[in-house]
Amino acid sequence: DAEITQSPRHKITETGRQVTLACHQTWNHNNMFWYRQDLGHGLRLIHYSYGVQDTNKGEVSDGYSVSRSNTEDLPLTLESAASSQTSVYFCASSDTAGGPGDTQYFGPGTRLTVL
Amino acid sequence: SQQGEEDPQALSIQEGENATMNCSYKTSINNLQWYRQNSGRGLVHLILIRSNEREKHSGRLRVTLDTSKKSSSLLITASRAADTASYFCAPWDTDKLIFGTGTRLQVFP
C-alpha cells in the first residue's frame, strides 16, 4: 500500500548541530509539506513544495531549509538547531489532480528535542 | 497567523451524544477541510467542503459552511469512545492550509 513515512521518529540533538528529518511518500504526489506542532499553536507550515525543484517558504521557515530532488522525498534540514525548534514535525503530501488544495495525507511525525 | 480557529477548545460528552465543533476563519477560501488527530499520531483527513457547498455528509459526520459568516461546523452524531481525539479545521488560503489549535474531544463510555 502507498504510504508516507518519516524518520527518525524520535531525535535528541544538541544546540548548534545540523539535523535532517526525512519524509518519503510512495503515492507519487507532487505536493509535499512540512509542519511543526506545538502546544498552543496548532500546526504551522514550515516549507512546501509543488514539484521537483520547487520549494516555498511557509509561516515559520526561519532556521529551516528543504530541497526537492525527486517526487518521493522532501527532507527538512535544521541548519543550526535551537531549543526553540523542539517540536513535533509532520510531513504531508497531496495529489495534484484535485488541485493544491486537495486532501493532505500526513506522516506519523518526528519528535525532535534540542538540548 | 492562524486562520482556522476552533471553538470550543475542549469538549467532553457521553457516548451516544452528539458533538459539535465550530470553526471561524478570516479570508476568502476555496475550500475548508477537517482533520482528526489521535494522541501521538499524525492527522487524518475527515472531510473537504468547497466554498460553493453549504453542507456535506460522511457517515456520522456533517459539515456545514457559511461563507458569509466565514464559519464552519463539524457535527459528529452518536459519538463513540473511539471518536476521542483532537479535531482541526483548515481553510485553504490561496496556496496552503492554515490550521487552528483544534478542539479536544473526550467521549466517555
Coordinates of C-alpha atoms in Angstrom, one line a residue, chain A residues 37-87:
Chain A
Q37 CA 3.1 21.2 16.0
D38 CA 3.5 22.9 19.4
L39 CA 1.1 23.3 22.3
G40 CA -1.0 26.4 21.9
H41 CA 0.0 26.9 18.3
G42 CA -1.6 24.1 16.4
L43 CA 0.1 23.1 13.2
R44 CA 2.3 25.7 11.5
L45 CA 3.6 25.4 7.9
I46 CA 7.4 25.5 7.6
H47 CA 8.0 24.8 3.9
Y48 CA 6.2 23.3 1.0
S49 CA 6.9 22.0 -2.5
Y50 CA 4.6 21.7 -5.5
G51 CA 7.0 19.6 -7.5
V52 CA 10.6 18.6 -8.2
Q53 CA 13.0 21.6 -7.8
D54 CA 10.1 23.7 -6.4
T55 CA 10.3 24.9 -2.8
N56 CA 8.4 27.6 -0.9
K57 CA 8.6 29.2 2.5
G58 CA 5.7 28.8 4.9
E59 CA 4.7 30.7 8.0
V60 CA 7.7 29.7 10.2
S61 CA 10.6 29.0 7.8
D62 CA 13.5 30.7 9.6
G63 CA 16.2 28.2 10.5
Y64 CA 14.8 25.5 8.2
S65 CA 15.5 24.5 4.6
V66 CA 14.2 21.9 2.2
S67 CA 15.2 20.6 -1.2
R68 CA 13.2 18.5 -3.7
S69 CA 15.3 16.4 -6.0
N70 CA 12.7 13.8 -6.7
T71 CA 9.0 13.3 -6.3
E72 CA 9.1 10.9 -3.3
D73 CA 11.3 12.8 -0.8
L74 CA 11.3 16.2 0.9
P75 CA 13.9 16.3 3.6
L76 CA 13.8 19.0 6.2
T77 CA 17.1 20.4 7.5
L78 CA 17.6 22.4 10.6
E79 CA 20.8 24.3 9.8
S80 CA 21.8 25.0 13.4
A81 CA 19.4 23.5 15.8
A82 CA 18.0 25.8 18.5
S83 CA 16.0 24.9 21.6
S84 CA 13.0 26.8 20.1
Q85 CA 12.9 24.1 17.4
T86 CA 12.0 21.4 19.9
S87 CA 8.7 20.3 18.5

